[in-house]
Short mmCIF file of C-alpha atoms in Angstrom, two decimals:
data_model
loop_
_atom_site.label_atom_id
_atom_site.label_comp_id
_atom_site.label_asym_id
_atom_site.label_seq_id
_atom_site.Cartn_x
_atom_site.Cartn_y
_atom_site.Cartn_z
CA MET W 57 24.58 12.92 43.79
CA PHE W 58 21.45 15.10 43.67
CA ALA W 59 21.68 16.12 47.33
CA ALA W 60 25.33 17.05 46.94
CA LEU W 61 24.61 19.34 44.00
CA PHE W 62 21.63 21.10 45.59
CA PRO W 63 23.47 23.96 47.40
CA ALA W 64 25.30 25.01 44.25
CA LEU W 65 22.12 24.89 42.24
CA GLN W 66 20.41 27.41 44.48
CA LYS W 67 22.89 30.05 43.27
CA ILE W 68 22.21 29.57 39.58
CA ARG W 69 19.13 30.44 37.54
CA LYS W 70 18.82 28.47 34.32
CA LYS W 71 16.23 27.43 31.78
CA VAL W 72 15.56 23.85 30.76
CA ARG W 73 13.74 22.91 27.59
CA LEU W 74 12.26 19.45 27.10
CA PRO W 75 10.39 17.87 24.17
CA THR W 76 6.62 17.65 24.44
CA PRO W 77 6.28 13.97 23.37
CA VAL W 78 8.69 12.51 25.92
CA CYS W 79 7.58 14.87 28.68
CA SER W 80 3.95 13.91 28.15
CA GLN W 81 4.96 10.37 29.13
CA THR W 82 6.79 11.59 32.22
CA SER W 83 4.48 12.18 35.15
CA ALA W 84 3.47 15.74 35.96
CA ALA W 85 4.32 14.86 39.55
CA ALA W 86 7.97 14.31 38.58
CA LEU W 87 8.19 17.70 36.86
CA ALA W 88 6.52 19.35 39.83
CA GLU W 89 8.91 17.60 42.20
CA PHE W 90 11.90 18.88 40.28
CA SER W 91 10.62 22.44 39.97
CA TYR W 92 10.08 22.66 43.73
CA LYS W 93 13.28 20.84 44.69
CA VAL W 94 15.61 22.84 42.50
CA LEU W 95 14.65 26.48 42.66
CA ALA W 96 17.67 27.36 40.52
CA PHE W 97 15.71 26.33 37.43
CA SER W 98 13.28 29.15 36.86
CA HIS W 99 11.58 27.97 33.68
CA PHE W 100 10.51 24.83 31.83
CA SER W 101 9.43 24.99 28.19
CA MET W 102 8.35 22.25 25.81
CA TRP W 103 9.53 21.58 22.26
CA GLY W 104 9.11 18.95 19.58
CA ARG W 105 11.47 17.18 17.21
CA GLY W 106 14.25 19.00 15.41
CA ARG W 107 17.50 20.74 16.24
CA PRO W 108 17.99 21.39 19.97
CA PRO W 109 17.66 25.02 21.07
CA ARG W 110 20.59 27.00 22.42
CA LEU W 111 19.80 26.32 26.06
CA PRO W 112 21.78 24.49 28.78
CA LEU W 113 20.01 21.16 28.33
CA ALA W 114 17.76 19.41 25.82
CA LEU W 115 16.12 16.00 25.78
CA ALA W 116 16.10 15.02 22.10
CA ALA W 117 14.19 12.19 20.44
CA ALA W 118 15.13 10.86 17.00
CA LEU W 119 17.72 13.58 16.47
CA PRO W 120 19.79 13.32 13.26
CA ALA W 121 23.50 12.69 13.78
CA ALA W 122 24.41 15.94 11.99
CA ALA W 123 22.40 18.00 14.48
CA ARG W 124 23.73 15.97 17.42
CA SER W 125 27.40 16.46 16.47
CA ALA W 126 27.59 19.96 17.96
CA PHE W 127 26.51 18.69 21.37
CA HIS W 128 27.69 16.41 24.16
CA GLY W 129 25.29 14.30 26.08
CA ARG W 130 23.98 11.16 27.69
CA PHE W 131 22.44 8.32 25.74
CA ILE W 132 19.06 7.42 27.25
CA SER W 133 17.60 4.70 25.09
CA LYS W 134 17.31 3.27 21.61
CA GLN W 135 13.95 4.26 20.16
CA ILE W 136 11.91 1.24 19.03
CA HIS W 137 8.77 1.46 16.91
CA HIS W 138 5.66 -0.70 17.08
CA LEU W 139 2.95 -1.20 14.47
CA VAL W 140 -0.30 -1.52 16.41
CA ALA W 141 -4.08 -1.62 16.25
CA SER W 142 -6.82 -2.32 18.78
CA PRO W 143 -8.05 -5.90 19.31
CA GLU W 144 -11.47 -4.77 18.08
CA TYR W 145 -10.02 -3.46 14.82
CA VAL W 146 -8.12 -6.68 14.19
CA GLU W 147 -11.21 -8.76 14.94
CA LYS W 148 -13.24 -6.72 12.44
CA TYR W 149 -10.71 -6.17 9.63
CA GLY W 150 -8.01 -8.76 10.22
CA ALA W 151 -4.28 -8.20 10.67
CA PRO W 152 -1.80 -7.34 7.90
CA THR W 153 1.03 -9.82 7.43
CA ARG W 154 3.02 -7.97 4.72
CA PRO W 155 3.73 -4.25 4.07
CA GLU W 156 1.62 -4.36 0.90
CA ASP W 157 -1.41 -5.46 2.96
CA LEU W 158 -1.53 -2.04 4.59
CA SER W 159 -3.08 -0.51 1.47
CA LYS W 160 -6.26 -2.44 2.35
CA HIS W 161 -6.42 -1.11 5.91
CA HIS W 162 -7.37 2.07 7.73
CA ILE W 163 -4.12 3.88 8.46
CA LEU W 164 -3.51 6.64 10.99
CA ALA W 165 -0.40 8.77 10.53
CA TYR W 166 1.50 11.44 12.41
CA LYS W 167 2.50 14.48 10.38
CA GLY W 168 4.70 17.03 12.10
CA ALA W 169 6.75 20.00 10.96
CA MET W 170 8.99 17.72 8.89
CA GLY W 171 6.06 16.42 6.86
CA PRO W 172 4.67 12.89 6.49
CA GLN W 173 6.74 9.96 7.70
CA TYR W 174 7.79 6.96 5.65
CA TRP W 175 7.23 3.55 7.20
CA SER W 176 10.03 0.99 6.91
CA PHE W 177 9.79 -2.79 7.27
CA THR W 178 12.90 -4.98 7.43
CA ARG W 179 13.02 -8.79 7.47
CA GLY W 180 15.78 -11.15 6.44
CA GLY W 181 17.98 -8.30 5.28
CA LYS W 182 15.29 -7.03 2.90
CA LYS W 183 13.88 -3.56 3.53
CA VAL W 184 10.58 -2.21 2.21
CA GLN W 185 9.75 1.48 2.61
CA LEU W 186 6.39 3.04 1.89
CA LEU W 187 4.56 6.30 2.36
CA PRO W 188 1.22 5.35 3.92
CA GLU W 189 -2.07 6.69 2.60
CA PRO W 190 -3.81 7.46 5.88
CA LYS W 191 -7.50 7.80 6.65
CA ILE W 192 -6.62 10.07 9.56
CA VAL W 193 -3.65 12.47 9.74
CA SER W 194 -2.74 14.64 12.73
CA ASN W 195 0.16 16.39 14.42
CA ASN W 196 -1.37 15.42 17.79
CA ALA W 197 0.13 12.10 18.88
CA GLU W 198 -2.12 11.78 21.91
CA MET W 199 -5.24 12.08 19.76
CA LEU W 200 -3.91 9.48 17.33
CA THR W 201 -3.14 7.12 20.20
CA LEU W 202 -6.68 7.42 21.58
CA ALA W 203 -8.17 6.95 18.12
CA THR W 204 -6.11 3.80 17.63
CA GLU W 205 -7.25 2.46 21.00
CA ASP W 206 -10.85 3.12 19.93
CA GLY W 207 -10.45 1.00 16.79
CA ALA W 208 -9.93 3.70 14.16
CA GLY W 209 -7.07 1.87 12.45
CA ILE W 210 -3.39 0.98 12.41
CA ILE W 211 -0.55 3.28 13.46
CA LEU W 212 3.26 3.13 13.70
CA PHE W 213 4.54 4.85 16.84
CA PRO W 214 7.74 4.88 18.96
CA ASP W 215 7.80 2.90 22.19
CA TRP W 216 7.61 5.91 24.50
CA GLN W 217 4.37 6.97 22.82
CA ILE W 218 2.54 3.64 22.57
CA SER W 219 4.01 1.31 25.22
CA ALA W 220 1.43 2.19 27.88
CA SER W 221 -1.37 1.22 25.49
CA LEU W 222 0.42 -2.05 24.70
CA LYS W 223 0.98 -2.89 28.37
CA GLN W 224 -2.69 -2.19 29.11
CA LYS W 225 -3.68 -4.36 26.11
CA LYS W 226 -5.63 -1.49 24.56
CA VAL W 227 -3.68 -2.18 21.36
CA ILE W 228 -1.81 -5.21 20.06
CA GLU W 229 1.39 -5.44 18.06
CA LEU W 230 1.20 -6.35 14.36
CA MET W 231 3.72 -7.85 11.92
CA THR W 232 6.11 -8.75 14.72
CA ASP W 233 8.35 -10.70 12.34
CA PHE W 234 9.40 -7.35 10.80
CA GLU W 235 11.63 -4.66 12.27
CA VAL W 236 9.57 -1.52 11.81
CA SER W 237 10.53 2.16 11.94
CA THR W 238 9.80 5.52 10.37
CA GLY W 239 12.88 5.24 8.17
CA VAL W 240 15.15 7.70 9.99
CA PRO W 241 18.54 6.17 10.92
CA ASP W 242 19.83 6.03 14.49
CA GLN W 243 16.57 6.75 16.23
CA SER W 244 17.64 7.24 19.82
CA ILE W 245 16.89 9.49 22.77
CA TYR W 246 19.64 11.63 24.29
CA MET W 247 20.14 14.24 26.97
CA LEU W 248 22.16 16.87 25.11
CA TYR W 249 24.05 19.95 26.24
CA PRO W 250 26.28 22.36 24.27
CA GLY W 251 29.88 23.28 24.92
CA ASN W 252 32.34 21.42 27.13
CA GLN W 253 32.03 17.66 27.36
CA TYR W 254 31.80 17.99 31.15
CA PRO W 255 28.37 19.39 32.04
CA SER W 256 27.86 22.10 34.60
CA LEU W 257 26.51 21.24 38.05
CA ASN W 258 23.00 22.36 37.20
CA THR W 259 22.98 20.35 33.97
CA ARG W 260 24.20 17.26 35.80
CA ALA W 261 21.43 17.71 38.35
CA VAL W 262 18.74 17.65 35.66
CA ILE W 263 20.29 14.64 33.93
CA ASP W 264 20.56 12.67 37.18
CA PHE W 265 17.01 13.57 38.21
CA PHE W 266 15.38 12.48 34.98
CA LEU W 267 17.54 9.36 34.60
CA GLU W 268 16.24 8.27 37.98
CA LYS W 269 12.65 8.99 36.93
CA PHE W 270 13.04 7.22 33.58
CA GLY W 271 14.54 4.13 35.23
CA SER W 272 16.84 1.51 33.72
CA PRO W 273 15.63 0.26 31.38
CA PRO W 274 13.33 3.28 30.79
CA TYR W 275 9.76 2.73 31.99
CA TRP W 276 8.38 3.08 28.45
CA LYS W 277 10.17 -0.02 27.12
CA TYR W 278 7.95 -2.82 25.78
CA PRO W 279 7.83 -5.69 26.41
#
């Protein structure tokens, strides 16, 4: 597919915008490979959560259905959250078994442009939602991940952000008998594009390229 689209792509110059969190988990080598292979794409820019920009293609994480309705696209993966801490933290402070136990622990929390995130815990059809009182707050997910690995506390992160740490056993999963999330419904990752439901050749090339790099299931899935 990619090879067949290449000649047409050379005649088109387009911009592609991708979200910083997901791209940070995609190897720089893959982005470099694409930028050299497909000269038609003259510019890559990074963006965070929120409404997709008016560009040919966007990779959107946790996008609300209302914002997604104006776009067509390709479903990539359901976004799964994990509540984690380092083995050293758990050895020193113990592991929470109920949502209310978290008030006794050191909490790390991500706070982006949309403000602090609620944490949701569901078990047996019963849902508990709380706004954590963190010891450390940041809009830098990478810093929070490293701090968690170093034993600073407990954090709730999506799979694409924390799965590498889980696979390397730098952190362990907590309260696994609960379904955990940040409380936003339909948390999924999509490749979105505006306009006609049939994407242009250049848009299809980007989608195919990154789907191959992500794998099936996506490489960030845990376990």
